[in-house]
PDB file of C-alpha atoms in Angstrom:
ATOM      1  CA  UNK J 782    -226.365-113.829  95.653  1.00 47.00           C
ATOM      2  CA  UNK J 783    -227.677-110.095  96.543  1.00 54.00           C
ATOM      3  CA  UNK J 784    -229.851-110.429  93.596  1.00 60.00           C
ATOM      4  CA  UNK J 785    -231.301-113.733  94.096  1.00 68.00           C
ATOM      5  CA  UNK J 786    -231.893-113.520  98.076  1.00 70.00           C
ATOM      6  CA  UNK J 787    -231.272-109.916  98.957  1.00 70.00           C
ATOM      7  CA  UNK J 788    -228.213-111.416 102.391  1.00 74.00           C
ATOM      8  CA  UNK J 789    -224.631-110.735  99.833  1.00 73.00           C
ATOM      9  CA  UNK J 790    -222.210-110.319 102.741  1.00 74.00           C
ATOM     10  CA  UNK J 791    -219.813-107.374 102.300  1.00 73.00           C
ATOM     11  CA  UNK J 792    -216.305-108.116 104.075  1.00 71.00           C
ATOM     12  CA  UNK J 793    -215.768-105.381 106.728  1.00 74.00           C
ATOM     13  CA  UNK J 794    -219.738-104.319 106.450  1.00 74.00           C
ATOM     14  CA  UNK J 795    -221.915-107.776 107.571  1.00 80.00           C
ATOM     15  CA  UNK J 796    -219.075-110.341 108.197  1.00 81.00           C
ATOM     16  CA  UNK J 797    -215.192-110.464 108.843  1.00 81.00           C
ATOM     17  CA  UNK J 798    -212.343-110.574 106.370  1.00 76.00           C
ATOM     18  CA  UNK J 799    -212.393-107.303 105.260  1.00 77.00           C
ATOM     19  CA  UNK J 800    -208.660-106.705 106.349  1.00 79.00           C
ATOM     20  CA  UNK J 801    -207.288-110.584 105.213  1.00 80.00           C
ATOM     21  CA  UNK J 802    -204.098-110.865 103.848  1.00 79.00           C
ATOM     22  CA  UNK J 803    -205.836-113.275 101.401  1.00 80.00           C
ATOM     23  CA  UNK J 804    -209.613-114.289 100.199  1.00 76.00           C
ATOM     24  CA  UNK J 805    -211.721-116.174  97.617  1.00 79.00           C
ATOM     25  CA  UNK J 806    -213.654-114.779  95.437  1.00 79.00           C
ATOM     26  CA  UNK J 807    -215.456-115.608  92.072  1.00 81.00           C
ATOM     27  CA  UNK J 808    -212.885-115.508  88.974  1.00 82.00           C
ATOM     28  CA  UNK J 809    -215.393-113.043  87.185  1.00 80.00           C
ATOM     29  CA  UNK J 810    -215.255-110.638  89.672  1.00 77.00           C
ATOM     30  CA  UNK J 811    -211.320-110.054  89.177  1.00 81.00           C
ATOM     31  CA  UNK J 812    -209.101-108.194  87.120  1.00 83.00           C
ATOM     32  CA  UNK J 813    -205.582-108.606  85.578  1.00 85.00           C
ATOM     33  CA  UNK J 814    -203.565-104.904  86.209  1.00 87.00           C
ATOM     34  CA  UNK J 815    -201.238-103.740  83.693  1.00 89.00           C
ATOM     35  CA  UNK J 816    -197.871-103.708  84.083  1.00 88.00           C
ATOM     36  CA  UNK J 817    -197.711 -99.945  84.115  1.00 88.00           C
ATOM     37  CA  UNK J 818    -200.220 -99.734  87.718  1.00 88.00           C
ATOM     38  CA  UNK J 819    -198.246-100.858  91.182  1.00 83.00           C
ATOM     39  CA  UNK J 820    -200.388-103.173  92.920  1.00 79.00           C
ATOM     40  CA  UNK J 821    -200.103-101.103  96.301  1.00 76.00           C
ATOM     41  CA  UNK J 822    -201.391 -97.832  95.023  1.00 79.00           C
ATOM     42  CA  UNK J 823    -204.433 -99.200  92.475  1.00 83.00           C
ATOM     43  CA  UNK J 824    -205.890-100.848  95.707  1.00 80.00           C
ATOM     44  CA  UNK J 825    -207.926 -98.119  95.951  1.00 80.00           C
ATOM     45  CA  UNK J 826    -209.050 -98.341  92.727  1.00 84.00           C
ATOM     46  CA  UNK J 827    -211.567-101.431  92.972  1.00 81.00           C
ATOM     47  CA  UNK J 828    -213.862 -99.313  94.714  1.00 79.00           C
ATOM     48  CA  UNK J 829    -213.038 -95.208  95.045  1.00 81.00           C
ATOM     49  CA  UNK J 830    -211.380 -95.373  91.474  1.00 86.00           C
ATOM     50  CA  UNK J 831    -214.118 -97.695  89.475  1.00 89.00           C
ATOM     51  CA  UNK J 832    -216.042 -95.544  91.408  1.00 91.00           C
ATOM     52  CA  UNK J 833    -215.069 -92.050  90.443  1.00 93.00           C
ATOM     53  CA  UNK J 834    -214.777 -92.975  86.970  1.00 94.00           C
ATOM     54  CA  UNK J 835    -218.212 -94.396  85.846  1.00 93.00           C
ATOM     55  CA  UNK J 836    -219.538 -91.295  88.154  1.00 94.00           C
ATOM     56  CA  UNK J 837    -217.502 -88.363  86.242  1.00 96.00           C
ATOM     57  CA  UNK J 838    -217.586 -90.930  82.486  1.00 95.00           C
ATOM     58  CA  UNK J 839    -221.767 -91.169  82.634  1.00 94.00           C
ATOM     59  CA  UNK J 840    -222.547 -87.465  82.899  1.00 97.00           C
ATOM     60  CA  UNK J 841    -221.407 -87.899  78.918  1.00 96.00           C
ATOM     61  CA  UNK J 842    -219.762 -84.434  79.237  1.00 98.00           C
ATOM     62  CA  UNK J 843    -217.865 -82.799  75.979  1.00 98.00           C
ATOM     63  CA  UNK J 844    -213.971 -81.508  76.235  1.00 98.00           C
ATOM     64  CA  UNK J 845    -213.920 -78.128  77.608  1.00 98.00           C
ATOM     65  CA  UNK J 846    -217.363 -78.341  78.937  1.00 98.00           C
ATOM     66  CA  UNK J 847    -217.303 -77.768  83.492  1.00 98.00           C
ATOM     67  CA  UNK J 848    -217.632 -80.444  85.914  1.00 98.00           C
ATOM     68  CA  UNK J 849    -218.310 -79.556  89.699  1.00 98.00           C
ATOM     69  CA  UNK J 850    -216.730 -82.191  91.599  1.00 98.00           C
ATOM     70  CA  UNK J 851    -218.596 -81.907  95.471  1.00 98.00           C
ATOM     71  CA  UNK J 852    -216.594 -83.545  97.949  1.00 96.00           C
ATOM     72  CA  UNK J 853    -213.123 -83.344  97.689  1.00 94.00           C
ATOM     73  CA  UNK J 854    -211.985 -86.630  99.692  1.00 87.00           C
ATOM     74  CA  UNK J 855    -210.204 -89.141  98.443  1.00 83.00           C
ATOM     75  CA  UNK J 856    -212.885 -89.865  95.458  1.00 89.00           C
ATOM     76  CA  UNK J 857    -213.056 -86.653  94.392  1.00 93.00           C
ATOM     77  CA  UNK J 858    -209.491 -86.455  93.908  1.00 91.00           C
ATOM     78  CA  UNK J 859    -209.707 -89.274  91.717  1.00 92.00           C
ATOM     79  CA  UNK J 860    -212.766 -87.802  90.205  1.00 95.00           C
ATOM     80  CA  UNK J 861    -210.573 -84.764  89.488  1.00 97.00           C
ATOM     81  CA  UNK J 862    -208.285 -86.198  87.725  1.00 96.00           C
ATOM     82  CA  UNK J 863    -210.430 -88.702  85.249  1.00 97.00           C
ATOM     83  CA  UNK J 864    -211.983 -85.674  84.593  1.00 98.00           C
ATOM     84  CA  UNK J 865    -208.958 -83.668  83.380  1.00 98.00           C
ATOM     85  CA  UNK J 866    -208.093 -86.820  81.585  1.00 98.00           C
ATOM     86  CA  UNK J 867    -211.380 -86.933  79.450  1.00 98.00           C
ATOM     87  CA  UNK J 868    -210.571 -82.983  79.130  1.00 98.00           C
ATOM     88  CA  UNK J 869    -213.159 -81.297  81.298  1.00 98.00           C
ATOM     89  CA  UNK J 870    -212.792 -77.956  83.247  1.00 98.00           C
ATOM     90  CA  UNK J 871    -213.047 -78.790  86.797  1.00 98.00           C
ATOM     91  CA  UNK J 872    -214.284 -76.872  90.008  1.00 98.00           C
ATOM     92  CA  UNK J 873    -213.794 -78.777  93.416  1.00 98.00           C
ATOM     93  CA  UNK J 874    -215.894 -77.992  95.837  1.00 98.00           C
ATOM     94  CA  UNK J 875    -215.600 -78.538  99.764  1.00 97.00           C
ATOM     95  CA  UNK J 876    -215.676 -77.431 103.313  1.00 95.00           C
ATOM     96  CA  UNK J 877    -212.062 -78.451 103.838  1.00 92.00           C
ATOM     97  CA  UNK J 878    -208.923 -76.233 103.075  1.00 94.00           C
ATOM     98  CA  UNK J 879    -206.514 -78.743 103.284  1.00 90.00           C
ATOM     99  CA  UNK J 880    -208.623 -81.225 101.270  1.00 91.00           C
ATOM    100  CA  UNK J 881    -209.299 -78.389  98.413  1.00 95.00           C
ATOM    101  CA  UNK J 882    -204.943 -78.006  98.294  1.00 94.00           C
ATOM    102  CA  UNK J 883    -204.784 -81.791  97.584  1.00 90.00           C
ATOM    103  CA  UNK J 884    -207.981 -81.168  94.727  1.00 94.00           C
ATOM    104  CA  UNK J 885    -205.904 -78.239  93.155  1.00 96.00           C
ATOM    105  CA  UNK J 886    -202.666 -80.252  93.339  1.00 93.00           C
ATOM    106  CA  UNK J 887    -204.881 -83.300  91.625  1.00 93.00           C
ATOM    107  CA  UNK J 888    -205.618 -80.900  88.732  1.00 95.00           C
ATOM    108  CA  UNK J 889    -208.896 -78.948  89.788  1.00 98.00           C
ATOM    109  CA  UNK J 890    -209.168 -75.445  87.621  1.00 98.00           C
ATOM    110  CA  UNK J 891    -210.452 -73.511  90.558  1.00 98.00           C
ATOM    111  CA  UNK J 892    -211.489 -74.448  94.065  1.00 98.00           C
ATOM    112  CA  UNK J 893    -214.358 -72.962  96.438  1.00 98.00           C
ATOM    113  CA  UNK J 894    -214.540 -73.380 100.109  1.00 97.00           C
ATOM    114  CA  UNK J 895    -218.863 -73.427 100.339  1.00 96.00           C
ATOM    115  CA  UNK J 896    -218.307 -72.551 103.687  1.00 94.00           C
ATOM    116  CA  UNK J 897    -216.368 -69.830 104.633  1.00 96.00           C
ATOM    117  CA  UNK J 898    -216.906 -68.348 100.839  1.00 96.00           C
ATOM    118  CA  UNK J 899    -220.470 -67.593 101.039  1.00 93.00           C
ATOM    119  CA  UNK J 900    -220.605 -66.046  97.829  1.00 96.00           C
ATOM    120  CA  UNK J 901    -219.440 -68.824  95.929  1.00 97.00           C
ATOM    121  CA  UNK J 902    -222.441 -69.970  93.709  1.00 97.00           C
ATOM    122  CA  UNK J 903    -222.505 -66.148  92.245  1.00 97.00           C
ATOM    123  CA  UNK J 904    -218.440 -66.434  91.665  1.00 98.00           C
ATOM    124  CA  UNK J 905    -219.260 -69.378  89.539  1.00 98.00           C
ATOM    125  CA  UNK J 906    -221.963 -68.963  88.647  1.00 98.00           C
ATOM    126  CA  UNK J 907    -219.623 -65.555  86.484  1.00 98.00           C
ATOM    127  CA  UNK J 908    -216.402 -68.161  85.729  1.00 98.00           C
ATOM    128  CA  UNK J 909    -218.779 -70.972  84.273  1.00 98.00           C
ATOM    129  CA  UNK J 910    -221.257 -68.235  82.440  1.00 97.00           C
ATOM    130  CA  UNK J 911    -224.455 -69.682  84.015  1.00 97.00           C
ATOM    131  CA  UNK J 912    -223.256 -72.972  86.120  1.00 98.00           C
ATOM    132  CA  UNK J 913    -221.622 -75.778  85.543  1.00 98.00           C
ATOM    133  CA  UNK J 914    -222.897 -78.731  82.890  1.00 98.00           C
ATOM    134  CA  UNK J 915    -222.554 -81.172  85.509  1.00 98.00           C
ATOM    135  CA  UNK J 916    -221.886 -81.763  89.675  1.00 98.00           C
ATOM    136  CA  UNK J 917    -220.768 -85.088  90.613  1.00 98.00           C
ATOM    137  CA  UNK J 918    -221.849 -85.280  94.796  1.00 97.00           C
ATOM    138  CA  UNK J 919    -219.029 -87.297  96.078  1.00 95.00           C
ATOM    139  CA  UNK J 920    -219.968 -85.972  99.820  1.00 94.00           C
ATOM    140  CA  UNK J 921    -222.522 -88.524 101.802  1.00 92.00           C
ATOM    141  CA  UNK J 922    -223.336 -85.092 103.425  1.00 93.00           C
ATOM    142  CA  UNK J 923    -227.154 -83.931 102.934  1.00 92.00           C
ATOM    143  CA  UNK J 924    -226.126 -80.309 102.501  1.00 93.00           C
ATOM    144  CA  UNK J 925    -223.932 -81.273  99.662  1.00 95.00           C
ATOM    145  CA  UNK J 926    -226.653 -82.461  98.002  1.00 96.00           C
ATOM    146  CA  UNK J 927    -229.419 -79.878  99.092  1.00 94.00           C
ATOM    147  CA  UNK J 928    -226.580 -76.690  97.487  1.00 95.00           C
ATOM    148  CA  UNK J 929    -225.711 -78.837  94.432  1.00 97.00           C
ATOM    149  CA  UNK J 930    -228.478 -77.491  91.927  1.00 97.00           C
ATOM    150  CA  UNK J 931    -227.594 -74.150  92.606  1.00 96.00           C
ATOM    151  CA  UNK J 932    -224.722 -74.423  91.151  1.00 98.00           C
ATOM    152  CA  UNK J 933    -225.856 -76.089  87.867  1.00 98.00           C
ATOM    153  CA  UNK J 934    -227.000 -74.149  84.580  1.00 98.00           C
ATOM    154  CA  UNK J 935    -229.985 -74.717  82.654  1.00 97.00           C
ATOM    155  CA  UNK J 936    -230.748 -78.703  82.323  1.00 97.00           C
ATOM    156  CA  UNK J 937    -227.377 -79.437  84.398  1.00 98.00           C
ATOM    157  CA  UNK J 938    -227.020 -82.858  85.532  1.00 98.00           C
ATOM    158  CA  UNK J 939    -226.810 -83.805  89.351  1.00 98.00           C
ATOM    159  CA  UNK J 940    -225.145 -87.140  89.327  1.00 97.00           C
ATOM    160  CA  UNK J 941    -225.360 -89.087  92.766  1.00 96.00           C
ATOM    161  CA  UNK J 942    -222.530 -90.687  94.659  1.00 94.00           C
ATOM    162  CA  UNK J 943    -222.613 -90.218  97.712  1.00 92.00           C
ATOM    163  CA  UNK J 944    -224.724 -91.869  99.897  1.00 89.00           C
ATOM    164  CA  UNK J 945    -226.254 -89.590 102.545  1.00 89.00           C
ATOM    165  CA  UNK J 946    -228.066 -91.831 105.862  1.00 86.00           C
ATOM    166  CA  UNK J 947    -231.282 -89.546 104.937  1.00 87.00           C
ATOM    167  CA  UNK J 948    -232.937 -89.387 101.875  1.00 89.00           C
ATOM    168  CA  UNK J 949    -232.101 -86.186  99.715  1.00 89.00           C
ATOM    169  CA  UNK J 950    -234.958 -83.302  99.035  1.00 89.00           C
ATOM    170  CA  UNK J 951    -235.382 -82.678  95.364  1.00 90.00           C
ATOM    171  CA  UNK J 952    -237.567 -79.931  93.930  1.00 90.00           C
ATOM    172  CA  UNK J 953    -239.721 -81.780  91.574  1.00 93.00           C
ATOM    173  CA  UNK J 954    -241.202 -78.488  90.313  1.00 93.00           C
ATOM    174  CA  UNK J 955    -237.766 -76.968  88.973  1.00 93.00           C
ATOM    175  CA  UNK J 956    -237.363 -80.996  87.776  1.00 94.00           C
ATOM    176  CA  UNK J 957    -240.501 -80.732  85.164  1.00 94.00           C
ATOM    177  CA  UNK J 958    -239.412 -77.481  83.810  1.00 94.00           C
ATOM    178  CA  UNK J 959    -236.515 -79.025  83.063  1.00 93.00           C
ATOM    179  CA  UNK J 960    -233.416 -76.674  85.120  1.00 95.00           C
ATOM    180  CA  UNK J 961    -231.904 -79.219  86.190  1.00 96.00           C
ATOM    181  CA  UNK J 962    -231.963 -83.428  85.959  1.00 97.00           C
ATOM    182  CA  UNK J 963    -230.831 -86.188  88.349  1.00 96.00           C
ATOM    183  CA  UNK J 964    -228.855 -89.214  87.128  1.00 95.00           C
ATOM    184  CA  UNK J 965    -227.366 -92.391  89.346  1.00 91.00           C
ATOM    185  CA  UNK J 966    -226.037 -95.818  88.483  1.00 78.00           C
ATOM    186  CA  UNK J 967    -224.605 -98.320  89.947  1.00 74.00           C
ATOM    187  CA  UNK J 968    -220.887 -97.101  89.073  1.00 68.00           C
ATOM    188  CA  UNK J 969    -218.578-100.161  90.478  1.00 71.00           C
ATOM    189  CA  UNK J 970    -219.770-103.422  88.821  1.00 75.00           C
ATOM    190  CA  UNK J 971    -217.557-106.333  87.450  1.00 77.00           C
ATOM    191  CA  UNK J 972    -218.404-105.766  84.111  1.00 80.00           C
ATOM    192  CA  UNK J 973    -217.291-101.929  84.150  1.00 83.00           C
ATOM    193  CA  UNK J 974    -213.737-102.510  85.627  1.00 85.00           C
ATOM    194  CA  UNK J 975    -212.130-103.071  81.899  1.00 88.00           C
ATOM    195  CA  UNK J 976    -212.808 -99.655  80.785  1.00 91.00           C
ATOM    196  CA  UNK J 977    -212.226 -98.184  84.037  1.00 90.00           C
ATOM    197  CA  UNK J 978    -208.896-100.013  84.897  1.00 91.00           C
ATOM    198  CA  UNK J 979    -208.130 -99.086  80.896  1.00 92.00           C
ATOM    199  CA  UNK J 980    -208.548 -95.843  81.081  1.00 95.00           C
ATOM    200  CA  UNK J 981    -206.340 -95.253  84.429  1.00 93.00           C
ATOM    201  CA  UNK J 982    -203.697 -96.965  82.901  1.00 92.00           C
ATOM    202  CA  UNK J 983    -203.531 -95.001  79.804  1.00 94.00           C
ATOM    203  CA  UNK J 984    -203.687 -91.635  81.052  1.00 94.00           C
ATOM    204  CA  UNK J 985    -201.663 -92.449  84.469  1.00 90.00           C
ATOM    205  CA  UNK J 986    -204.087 -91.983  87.005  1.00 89.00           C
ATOM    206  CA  UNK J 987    -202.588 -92.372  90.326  1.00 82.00           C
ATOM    207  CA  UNK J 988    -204.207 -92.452  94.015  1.00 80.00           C
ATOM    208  CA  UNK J 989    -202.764 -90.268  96.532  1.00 76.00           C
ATOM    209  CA  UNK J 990    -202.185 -93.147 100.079  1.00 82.00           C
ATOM    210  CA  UNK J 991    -201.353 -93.148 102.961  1.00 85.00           C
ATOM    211  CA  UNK J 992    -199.575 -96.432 104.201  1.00 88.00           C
ATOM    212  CA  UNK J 993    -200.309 -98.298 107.586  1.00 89.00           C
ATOM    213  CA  UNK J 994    -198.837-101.416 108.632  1.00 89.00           C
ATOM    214  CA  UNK J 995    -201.300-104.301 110.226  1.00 86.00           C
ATOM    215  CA  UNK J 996    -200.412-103.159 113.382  1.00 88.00           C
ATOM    216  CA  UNK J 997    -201.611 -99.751 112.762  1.00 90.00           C
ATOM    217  CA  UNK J 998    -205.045-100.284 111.495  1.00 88.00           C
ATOM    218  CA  UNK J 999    -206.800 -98.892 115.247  1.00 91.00           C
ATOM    219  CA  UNK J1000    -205.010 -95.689 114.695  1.00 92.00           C
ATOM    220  CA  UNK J1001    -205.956 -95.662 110.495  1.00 91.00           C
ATOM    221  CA  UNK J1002    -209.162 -96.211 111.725  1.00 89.00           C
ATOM    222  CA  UNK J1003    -208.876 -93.410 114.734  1.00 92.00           C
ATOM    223  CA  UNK J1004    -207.811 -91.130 112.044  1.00 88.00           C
ATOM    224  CA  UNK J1005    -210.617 -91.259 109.778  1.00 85.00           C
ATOM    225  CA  UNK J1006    -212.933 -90.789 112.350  1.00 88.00           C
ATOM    226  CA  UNK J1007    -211.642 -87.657 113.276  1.00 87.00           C
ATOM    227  CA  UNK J1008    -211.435 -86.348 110.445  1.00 77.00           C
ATOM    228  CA  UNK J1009    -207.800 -86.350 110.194  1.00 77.00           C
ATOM    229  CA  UNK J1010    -207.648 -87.873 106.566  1.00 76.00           C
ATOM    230  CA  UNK J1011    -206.878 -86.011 103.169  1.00 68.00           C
ATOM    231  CA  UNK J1012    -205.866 -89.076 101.094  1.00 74.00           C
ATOM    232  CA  UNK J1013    -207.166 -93.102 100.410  1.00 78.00           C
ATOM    233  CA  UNK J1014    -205.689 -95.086 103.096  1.00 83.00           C
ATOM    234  CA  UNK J1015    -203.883 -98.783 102.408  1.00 84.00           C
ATOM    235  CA  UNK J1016    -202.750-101.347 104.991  1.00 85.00           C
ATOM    236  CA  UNK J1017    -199.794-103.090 103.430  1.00 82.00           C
ATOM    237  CA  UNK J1018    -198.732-106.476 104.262  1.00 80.00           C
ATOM    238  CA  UNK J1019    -195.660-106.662 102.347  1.00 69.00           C
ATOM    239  CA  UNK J1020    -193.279-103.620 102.983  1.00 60.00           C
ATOM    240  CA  UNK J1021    -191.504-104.096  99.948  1.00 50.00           C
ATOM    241  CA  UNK J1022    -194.644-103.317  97.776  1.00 52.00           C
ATOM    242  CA  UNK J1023    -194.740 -99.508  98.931  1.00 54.00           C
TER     243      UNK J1023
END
């Protein structure tokens, strides 16, 4: 519908529904889970994990080759660990302590606080010899983006996320001489889920949730808005599922 009028309404962001116990949707757009994944922590998956995945699988990176992963939240965590899985050295980067524990405990290499550690670009810039081969800007936040090539070596890939409410700045000078390059995609189609849901299963990725009850979904929602959140958050209908 989106692409034949431009009006596709998106439960929770232009109509209701979004926390239904139930809802109809088109066959194509669904997916049978393995066995092996528990229906109350893939949840997340269908958006942050599809997500993460086509974002850290399309930078094409080589095992052993670095990954930045910018934004630490819930999808970089996942980010983090599809990247380990396709064998990548990771760096997470944030402005969170307590988010940058759950990266390292998700399988990040090395961490960086960008700001309390102002040196940070020059301390891996020396661990990555020259900058990392790719930085996947999970952060909405306009000063991830505008400290992301920095941190990139010589034709290092950018690949957008995150979706600041401004538009980014990009320095189309140091784009034509080639230090850097900017790649984006649409990462959470229908038609990407099979690899994505594949790949999870096989190498055991799991989301890190908190669980709130139907009752509790003013105070989930009071919580992310403060900033009180380190982990995806499910409301779970059936108690028996956790």
């Amino acid at each position: 519908m989106s692409c034949v009028t431009g009006n596709a309404k998106l439960h929770g962001f232009t109509t209701d529904g979004f926390f239904a116990e139930y809802a109809s949707i088109d066959y194509r757009n669904c997916i049978v889970l393995p066995d092996s994944m528990a229906m109350a922590t893939s949840s997340p998956i269908f958006c942050a994990g599809v997500t993460a995945f086509n974002g850290v699988d399309s930078c094409d990176l080589k095992p052993g080759e670095w990954m930045a992963v910018v934004g630490c939240g819930g999808l970089g965590q996942l980010g983090i660990q599809y990247a380990k899985a396709m064998g990548l050295k990771v760096i997470g980067i944030d402005v969170n302590d307590a988010v940058l524990e759950v990266a390292k405990d998700s399988g990040a290499d090395v961490t960086f606080n960008s700001m309390t550690n102002k040196p940070y670009v020059e301390e891996l810039k020396g661990l990555t010899k020259g900058g990392v081969h790719a930085a996947v800007v999970f952060s909405a936040a306009w000063a991830a983006y505008d400290g992301t090539p920095q941190i990139l070596r010589v034709n290092g890939l950018m690949m957008v996320i995150g979706l600041p409410s401004k538009p980014i700045l990009v320095n189309t000078h140091q784009l034509m001489l080639g230090q850097y390059r900017i790649k984006a995609e649409t990462t959470g189609p229908p038609f990407k889920l099979p690899k994505a849901i594949a790949f999870t299963a096989k190498h055991n990725i799991k989301t890190r949730v908190e669980y709130y009850e139907i009752e509790d979904i003013n105070l989930m929602l009071e919580n992310m808005r403060a900033g009180k959140v380190s982990k995806r958050m499910t409301v779970v209908f059936d108690k028996a599922s956790k």
